Structure formats: C-alpha cells, structure tokens
C-alpha cells in the first residue's frame, strides 16, 4: 500500500542528515519540526537570522518570551551556551560558510538544484526574508516540500518557472514521496516512501531521475 | 555639563521629523524590540511622504501572545504617511491576510523595494560604517539582482550593493544610560543595533534609564555617541 | 556528545600548521590580548614560509610594564619563519629601534603589505562575513591606493578593498566556555574578535575556561561556532 | 621678545577647539597632552582606534592595566559611561563621521590641507596605523607640529613632498609659532606666538599666507 510521508516523518528524515556538531538553520513549517528529531547522541547548534545561536526546543505561545524568538517568529527556549548578536553578524555567519546545514521549504526545485521559494507569482509580491542569503551561503541545503502542489502541478522541474531564490544551491530534496539528491550528473532518486516505485516518482517529477543502485524505502 | 539625552515624551522626541524624511524603524517583526511608542508618536505627529526602512511593514500576530495589543509600522500605512518602503518581508505570510501596507501597495499608493535580509542588514551596517558599497554573493541570478552590477572574485559571482542611511532612526533598547549607551534583551537586539549607527538622528525608546556608569563597559552594545534622544516607556507599557 | 574544544597544550593546538600557511595573529600591539603562548608554540613547531596577518610585527615595550617579558610576533621573524607580513604598523615608532622584522625586511627576506588600520579591520571583518570586497574612503590619493580601483559614489571617491582570510588564526580571549564562546577584557578585544571569524581554524589562548552555560548569552562577544581549539594559560603565565 | 609655544601650550591651544559633547580622537605626543586641558564645563568623549570610547586621563605606567590602553599604547583610566568594542566598530565610527575632532601630529601640511604624517621617506617603510582612516573620516582635523623641522626645513608647504596621509583634510594647524586655518581661499594666519609678526611666520611658511584682519597673539 502506498503511504506518503506525513510532515513529522519528513522532518524526521531531514533530521537524520544533521551530524554531530553541525550548526543548523531551520525554516518554519516542516523544517522547524526537525528540531524535535535530532538523532540520539548528536549535538546540534541551532542558528537563526535574527541573531541567536544555540537555542533549544520551540515553546508554546503561553511559555514564550517576546525577547527570545527565531526568525520565523516562533518562541524558542534558552540553552546553556546560547548567544545573542546582531542580524549583520547572523548573516555574516551564513555567508562565510559557518552554517553547516539549512533545511528550508520549497515551491520549486530544478534539475540542477535551483530553488524557488520566496514568491508566489500570482501574489505579485514576495517575502524574501533570509532565504536568498541562506541559499547563497549555507553549506548543505535541504529542501522539504510536498512532491506536487495541491492541484497536482509538479514542483521538481527542469527549470523553475517561479522567481528563483538561488541557483544550483540545493543538495537534497525530501518530499512526501521521495528523497532525491542533486548531483552534477542530475537528480538521483535515493529513497521512496513506503509502497512507491521509481516509476511512481518519475511520473510526478519533470526531469529524468537517475535511480540509485541501492534505491530503498525511506528509513528513519 | 554631564551629557543627558533623556527627553520627557515620545511626542517631543519625534516632533521635528519633516515631511519627506527617510526613517528607519527598528525591531525584527514582533513586539520584542519594536519602538511602538515612537511609531505611535510619529503617527500622531503626521509627517507625510516618508521613506520607511524597516524589516517588515507590520505583521499581524507575529511572535506575539494571543490578545497582546501590538503597535507597529502598520499604523503609518493606515494613516497614509509612507511613500516608499524598503523591507525584506513586506506582507503577511498567509495570502489570506491583508495588511495596511498590502492595501496601500495594491492601490499603487506606496513604492516597495524588497531586499534580502542579509543584504539589508549589511547595507544598514555599511551605512553606519562609512562603507559606500560592498560585494555580496546573495541574490545573484535572482530577480532582486536586476539592474545591479555583478562581479567575479576568485571565480564566484557577487552583487554590488549600496549602503543604507536615514535621516532618523526610531529604535528600541532595553536599557540606556543618560549618555545613550544601550543594552538590548535577547533577540530584540535585531536591526535596532544597526539602525542606531546609520541615521543622522537616532531616537531610542527604552524600558529603563539608568545613571551613566551603571552599564558595564564590556556589555554595552551600542555606544552612546550613536544616540541622540532617549525616552523611557511608561512602566505600564513595558 | 557535549561539545568540548579544549586541548591540553599549546604545542598540540598548533601542531598541524603547515609550511606556507596563512596565519592571523591577534591582539593590538602590547601584551594585552596577545596570544603569546600560541606564538611561542608556533616558533617551537617551526613551520616556515608563513604569511602572517597581524597589526604589528612586534613592537618592543609597547603598552607594557617595565621589565615585563613580552613574547610577540617578533620571535617568528627572528626564527625566519615568515615570508610575507600584512600589517598596519610594522616597525618601531622610533627610527633608532631596530626590530627582528625590520632586519629581515632590510635584508629582503620578507615581503610587506602595509594596510591602513581601519581598512585592515574591515578587510578582516569582510573575510569573516562572506563579503568579497568593499569601497572605503580611506587612503584615496595616497601611495597605499596604488593599483587599486577608485570609484565615485555620491560625488566622493572610494577605494575597492578585498577581504582578508587565513588558514589559521591565533588569538587571545579572557574566558572561553567549552563550546568556544568567548569574552574579552577591555581593549584586549582588539583584532582577536575579527580574526576569530576569518580563519578556517581558530585557535584561542584564554586566561580561564568555564563550563558551558556560565557565560551570559547577552555578553558573549565571539560565538563558539567560530572557535576550533581552546587552550588555557597556565596560571603563572596569565 | 619672541616666545615659541612649548608642547604644553600647543596642546592647551588645541584643547580650546574642543566643544562640549565632542567625540575626540587624539594622536600620541602633543595631541595626547590636550586631554589634560579640556576647558572647564565641557564634556568631551575620547575615542581610540583599538576599540574604546569615553576613557579618562592617561595613567602612569605603574598604575596602568595592559587591558586598558589607547591606540598609541598609553595606559588610560576608566570612566563612567566608557564602552569597549571591536576595531572594525571603532573605524566604522571614524569613517561614518561620528568622530567630531581629531588632533594629530604632522610631518607636512600643504596649502590646500593635504596631510603627510605616516612615513619618513628616508626610512623606506612607514607605520600607517589609523592615520589615513582618521584623515578620511574625522569631522575636523587639527594638526599640531613644529613650524619647521630640526634642520630648518619648512613643514607648511605648497605641495607635500612626503607620502600623503589624506588629501584636503586638515582644518587647522597649530605650530609652536602660529595658528593657521585651512580655507578654500588658502591658509589664513589667525594667531601668532608672543612676539612674532605675520612676516616672521611667512618667512618660515612656503605658501603665501592670508593674514586675518583680526590677527592676534595666541590666547589660551
């Protein structure tokens, strides 16, 4: 039976990419959930663009402090070793390669790893926030998104039709259906959701996928 | 004379902002670090045709507690005081929410320049650092690079970006001493710290004013020479 | 695993610096903020053909107490380990004093690039901020502008200056926690704080190591992600 | 009787230029002495390039702390309202026009206010330090220097023969013999040391001096 991954499962899968000692920036939504699933024994340092490093889990609104938020406006908790600094310093960290991994949402990812995630063209106006800086500067960029839009449009495409956030910047795409790596040779299908075949994934993916020799079901 | 930059009211602090001024408004997006009382005073003062430089145009409910009343930049758009906005995150996240800025923008009443947030932070810093322009890798190949010089250094493409400066900065800090030395609280430091350096006149709304000498010289984040006017929040509005 | 970047010895901390490496050396000029034990370890380790980026080449007696023994960059020039120096204040103030660097320079053994101090600070910051280059008004029309692009912004001339980066930074801080978060003391903050961000490997000599969580998050000056190795000074050499 | 000003007198004269609330950067030597002569009732904030604002008087070596020095390597004292920051921040203040006055030494000053003070050409190597940044950024630049060199060479010249520090940057020159203002029309002789005439000063000054209508003896 075909079983797409839910958001928690996608976040769990994304969290597996985080290595011990990594400095990590998480977007809101599915990426943010990944902070709940850091593999046992790994220390990960969370970074946010508004000027904070080393914070802990998200807090419920009622426990939150307006002076301790992430760039998505979520309340976060204090942790030993945390530090505050300016946004210019926060983005200096990003551009200079001090952020090992970022997990972001996506509207479209192209064959060569171009990312579009800052503007819905039909709105006519976009919120760029820190997305272009992360796209330009973060070490490894993981995109978590649905494999297709609500009305069935493909989101993994030959060329982005939406305004791009960054060129050739994405390393890994984790959708509800598959885990796809961006390589110099093209998109490599590495893992599929339970019950899905490579053909199923190709049917909803515009560029030709290279199927990994060791293609397997997503494991967490 | 010992230096004392404390003013008695928010109204007095913003009284001289003229029509057509460029005004930076600090904070990130939520109530933390937002100079709400200065914004309200500028709304009441009524200066028009402002160019506002601010991370957002006011995001309803962002990083706020339920039921918390938040005064932010939005009131300036409601009151039609702004002719241009320079921002990174101008509209509500959800397409179903319509902000005062969004309405004004849709009506063609306000011009918008969208800037990537790291470039925005760096442009503010450059404005306060006497750096005219800089090359950043951010936004190369995107529509926000349109019309901007691209230059290759060591095999990588960079965009030329210009400094941002302003006539006035309205910012929030946690504590000020009377000379204007400032400390902030947590993530509410945000863009306040850059704007303090990049405006001709920096006006600070603070939770608390202390005597000069009470802040540890190692912990001061904004040295007082950047600050022109200080007003304390009334205790009930902290 | 809780992060712990503390190493047992200065020798271990600099052991892998290879011949030909670019090494930033922190501090300003006097003993305050100078990573003396790391410099000594690098002298003993012996790596040659180094490019050293440092405010001075060692100034005898600068900001020191009479009789105070000061180990600074000078030992690397005495030991002929340096092929190039990038500095703002390379020689002693008085023409009657001759430093180890001055001798090596006069003998043609070491190349020198002199940089205005503000440009030097900004180039270090740019190196740690992913900014490739920037336009500064400093040094326009002087011999230090030779070969550099001049560009006019708003009617004023600016020079294009490039970021400085390094393979290693040897710096001094007052306290570190085990994750590498740093605080400094007074004016000994100096170039240490920029170099920490601009090198691939940052090695810190500290007066004291504390447990992670003991430093106030508001007061941390260098966040730990910039720091790779920490060694504490023996108490008698603080 | 002709009476050149000694260093203390020159420093006193320079200090008179400092207005209440000014942010001031002082070079070493005669400029540094000016900190001892701030006019009564004026608050002046001292800045140094190494990253400190608002320090107090110079200290004797025996009272000094190696962690509290100015950029000239002198020990300074702590004051209420003092702050520490990075050199990049210190020079940001300079370049962005936040330093109202700097008093520096000089080797040569030209007719149009060019300054040479960082390199003795016969040494073949120079210490630029923060001098070029101050020349480019400080609001008002006051140069204190002897009127002529030890071997009688003129130091106020038509054009600097020494490597320049900055172009058209000097506002006021205070020598042991005179106070000279740099104006768009040329050098204006404003004050002379006791016993000196305008002719005496012109005789040791290469460019033609404009003698102020209210030329007077230096008063402190």
PDB file of C-alpha atoms in Angstrom, chain C residues 100-206:
ATOM      1  CA  UNK C 100      63.618  41.492  14.060  1.00  0.00           C
ATOM      2  CA  UNK C 101      61.103  42.227  11.307  1.00  0.00           C
ATOM      3  CA  UNK C 102      62.942  45.417  10.299  1.00  0.00           C
ATOM      4  CA  UNK C 103      66.195  43.464   9.953  1.00  0.00           C
ATOM      5  CA  UNK C 104      64.537  40.762   7.872  1.00  0.00           C
ATOM      6  CA  UNK C 105      62.837  43.376   5.718  1.00  0.00           C
ATOM      7  CA  UNK C 106      66.064  45.300   5.176  1.00  0.00           C
ATOM      8  CA  UNK C 107      67.750  42.030   4.189  1.00  0.00           C
ATOM      9  CA  UNK C 108      64.983  41.412   1.646  1.00  0.00           C
ATOM     10  CA  UNK C 109      63.909  38.212   3.427  1.00  0.00           C
ATOM     11  CA  UNK C 110      60.313  39.224   4.000  1.00  0.00           C
ATOM     12  CA  UNK C 111      57.698  40.881   1.845  1.00  0.00           C
ATOM     13  CA  UNK C 112      55.489  43.586   3.377  1.00  0.00           C
ATOM     14  CA  UNK C 113      51.970  44.834   2.654  1.00  0.00           C
ATOM     15  CA  UNK C 114      51.056  47.925   4.669  1.00  0.00           C
ATOM     16  CA  UNK C 115      47.320  48.469   5.179  1.00  0.00           C
ATOM     17  CA  UNK C 116      45.546  51.399   6.849  1.00  0.00           C
ATOM     18  CA  UNK C 117      44.260  50.137  10.185  1.00  0.00           C
ATOM     19  CA  UNK C 118      40.563  50.752   9.519  1.00  0.00           C
ATOM     20  CA  UNK C 119      40.820  49.090   6.142  1.00  0.00           C
ATOM     21  CA  UNK C 120      42.668  46.215   7.812  1.00  0.00           C
ATOM     22  CA  UNK C 121      39.891  45.796  10.407  1.00  0.00           C
ATOM     23  CA  UNK C 122      37.234  45.973   7.712  1.00  0.00           C
ATOM     24  CA  UNK C 123      39.060  43.503   5.451  1.00  0.00           C
ATOM     25  CA  UNK C 124      39.231  41.047   8.358  1.00  0.00           C
ATOM     26  CA  UNK C 125      35.546  41.549   9.091  1.00  0.00           C
ATOM     27  CA  UNK C 126      34.678  41.077   5.416  1.00  0.00           C
ATOM     28  CA  UNK C 127      36.708  37.852   5.394  1.00  0.00           C
ATOM     29  CA  UNK C 128      34.545  36.529   8.189  1.00  0.00           C
ATOM     30  CA  UNK C 129      31.324  37.891   6.720  1.00  0.00           C
ATOM     31  CA  UNK C 130      31.373  36.423   3.220  1.00  0.00           C
ATOM     32  CA  UNK C 131      31.787  39.892   1.706  1.00  0.00           C
ATOM     33  CA  UNK C 132      34.272  39.692  -1.176  1.00  0.00           C
ATOM     34  CA  UNK C 133      35.205  43.364  -1.312  1.00  0.00           C
ATOM     35  CA  UNK C 134      34.044  46.830  -0.283  1.00  0.00           C
ATOM     36  CA  UNK C 135      34.519  50.500  -1.073  1.00  0.00           C
ATOM     37  CA  UNK C 136      36.155  52.649   1.604  1.00  0.00           C
ATOM     38  CA  UNK C 137      37.100  56.346   1.505  1.00  0.00           C
ATOM     39  CA  UNK C 138      40.359  55.675   3.355  1.00  0.00           C
ATOM     40  CA  UNK C 139      43.704  56.124   1.557  1.00  0.00           C
ATOM     41  CA  UNK C 140      42.289  57.648  -1.627  1.00  0.00           C
ATOM     42  CA  UNK C 141      45.063  59.682  -3.250  1.00  0.00           C
ATOM     43  CA  UNK C 142      47.847  58.095  -1.182  1.00  0.00           C
ATOM     44  CA  UNK C 143      50.569  55.658  -2.185  1.00  0.00           C
ATOM     45  CA  UNK C 144      48.618  52.857  -0.473  1.00  0.00           C
ATOM     46  CA  UNK C 145      45.953  53.289  -3.165  1.00  0.00           C
ATOM     47  CA  UNK C 146      48.404  52.302  -5.868  1.00  0.00           C
ATOM     48  CA  UNK C 147      46.947  49.685  -8.207  1.00  0.00           C
ATOM     49  CA  UNK C 148      43.543  49.819  -6.530  1.00  0.00           C
ATOM     50  CA  UNK C 149      40.264  50.663  -8.223  1.00  0.00           C
ATOM     51  CA  UNK C 150      38.841  54.086  -7.383  1.00  0.00           C
ATOM     52  CA  UNK C 151      35.118  54.610  -7.782  1.00  0.00           C
ATOM     53  CA  UNK C 152      32.873  57.568  -7.124  1.00  0.00           C
ATOM     54  CA  UNK C 153      29.673  57.208  -5.114  1.00  0.00           C
ATOM     55  CA  UNK C 154      27.538  60.300  -4.477  1.00  0.00           C
ATOM     56  CA  UNK C 155      30.395  62.542  -5.511  1.00  0.00           C
ATOM     57  CA  UNK C 156      33.046  61.046  -3.244  1.00  0.00           C
ATOM     58  CA  UNK C 157      35.929  58.755  -4.217  1.00  0.00           C
ATOM     59  CA  UNK C 158      36.309  55.335  -2.619  1.00  0.00           C
ATOM     60  CA  UNK C 159      38.881  52.541  -2.948  1.00  0.00           C
ATOM     61  CA  UNK C 160      37.989  48.935  -3.599  1.00  0.00           C
ATOM     62  CA  UNK C 161      39.480  46.697  -0.918  1.00  0.00           C
ATOM     63  CA  UNK C 162      39.382  42.888  -0.724  1.00  0.00           C
ATOM     64  CA  UNK C 163      38.543  40.591   2.189  1.00  0.00           C
ATOM     65  CA  UNK C 164      41.345  39.003   4.216  1.00  0.00           C
ATOM     66  CA  UNK C 165      41.108  35.330   5.117  1.00  0.00           C
ATOM     67  CA  UNK C 166      43.512  32.842   6.648  1.00  0.00           C
ATOM     68  CA  UNK C 167      44.131  29.177   7.242  1.00  0.00           C
ATOM     69  CA  UNK C 168      44.681  29.709  10.959  1.00  0.00           C
ATOM     70  CA  UNK C 169      44.014  32.429  13.495  1.00  0.00           C
ATOM     71  CA  UNK C 170      45.917  32.518  16.767  1.00  0.00           C
ATOM     72  CA  UNK C 171      44.006  34.702  19.174  1.00  0.00           C
ATOM     73  CA  UNK C 172      43.688  35.550  22.845  1.00  0.00           C
ATOM     74  CA  UNK C 173      40.485  35.895  24.846  1.00  0.00           C
ATOM     75  CA  UNK C 174      39.804  36.341  28.523  1.00  0.00           C
ATOM     76  CA  UNK C 175      37.388  33.453  29.081  1.00  0.00           C
ATOM     77  CA  UNK C 176      36.048  30.613  26.961  1.00  0.00           C
ATOM     78  CA  UNK C 177      33.387  28.088  27.709  1.00  0.00           C
ATOM     79  CA  UNK C 178      33.938  24.558  26.412  1.00  0.00           C
ATOM     80  CA  UNK C 179      31.861  25.225  23.272  1.00  0.00           C
ATOM     81  CA  UNK C 180      34.204  28.072  22.427  1.00  0.00           C
ATOM     82  CA  UNK C 181      32.034  31.047  23.308  1.00  0.00           C
ATOM     83  CA  UNK C 182      34.426  33.894  24.164  1.00  0.00           C
ATOM     84  CA  UNK C 183      34.552  37.076  26.203  1.00  0.00           C
ATOM     85  CA  UNK C 184      37.426  39.530  26.199  1.00  0.00           C
ATOM     86  CA  UNK C 185      38.816  42.100  28.609  1.00  0.00           C
ATOM     87  CA  UNK C 186      38.831  45.814  27.882  1.00  0.00           C
ATOM     88  CA  UNK C 187      40.865  46.964  24.913  1.00  0.00           C
ATOM     89  CA  UNK C 188      42.393  43.492  24.573  1.00  0.00           C
ATOM     90  CA  UNK C 189      39.355  42.547  22.494  1.00  0.00           C
ATOM     91  CA  UNK C 190      41.031  44.263  19.503  1.00  0.00           C
ATOM     92  CA  UNK C 191      41.701  42.285  16.349  1.00  0.00           C
ATOM     93  CA  UNK C 192      41.163  38.948  18.115  1.00  0.00           C
ATOM     94  CA  UNK C 193      37.440  39.311  17.605  1.00  0.00           C
ATOM     95  CA  UNK C 194      37.682  39.749  13.822  1.00  0.00           C
ATOM     96  CA  UNK C 195      40.319  37.093  13.255  1.00  0.00           C
ATOM     97  CA  UNK C 196      38.193  34.502  15.041  1.00  0.00           C
ATOM     98  CA  UNK C 197      35.681  34.802  12.188  1.00  0.00           C
ATOM     99  CA  UNK C 198      38.061  34.992   9.230  1.00  0.00           C
ATOM    100  CA  UNK C 199      40.180  31.843   9.549  1.00  0.00           C
ATOM    101  CA  UNK C 200      39.449  28.237   8.670  1.00  0.00           C
ATOM    102  CA  UNK C 201      40.853  27.132  12.031  1.00  0.00           C
ATOM    103  CA  UNK C 202      40.672  29.465  15.010  1.00  0.00           C
ATOM    104  CA  UNK C 203      42.863  28.632  17.989  1.00  0.00           C
ATOM    105  CA  UNK C 204      42.285  30.531  21.202  1.00  0.00           C
ATOM    106  CA  UNK C 205      44.554  31.088  24.168  1.00  0.00           C
ATOM    107  CA  UNK C 206      42.483  32.033  27.203  1.00  0.00           C
TER     108      UNK C 206
END
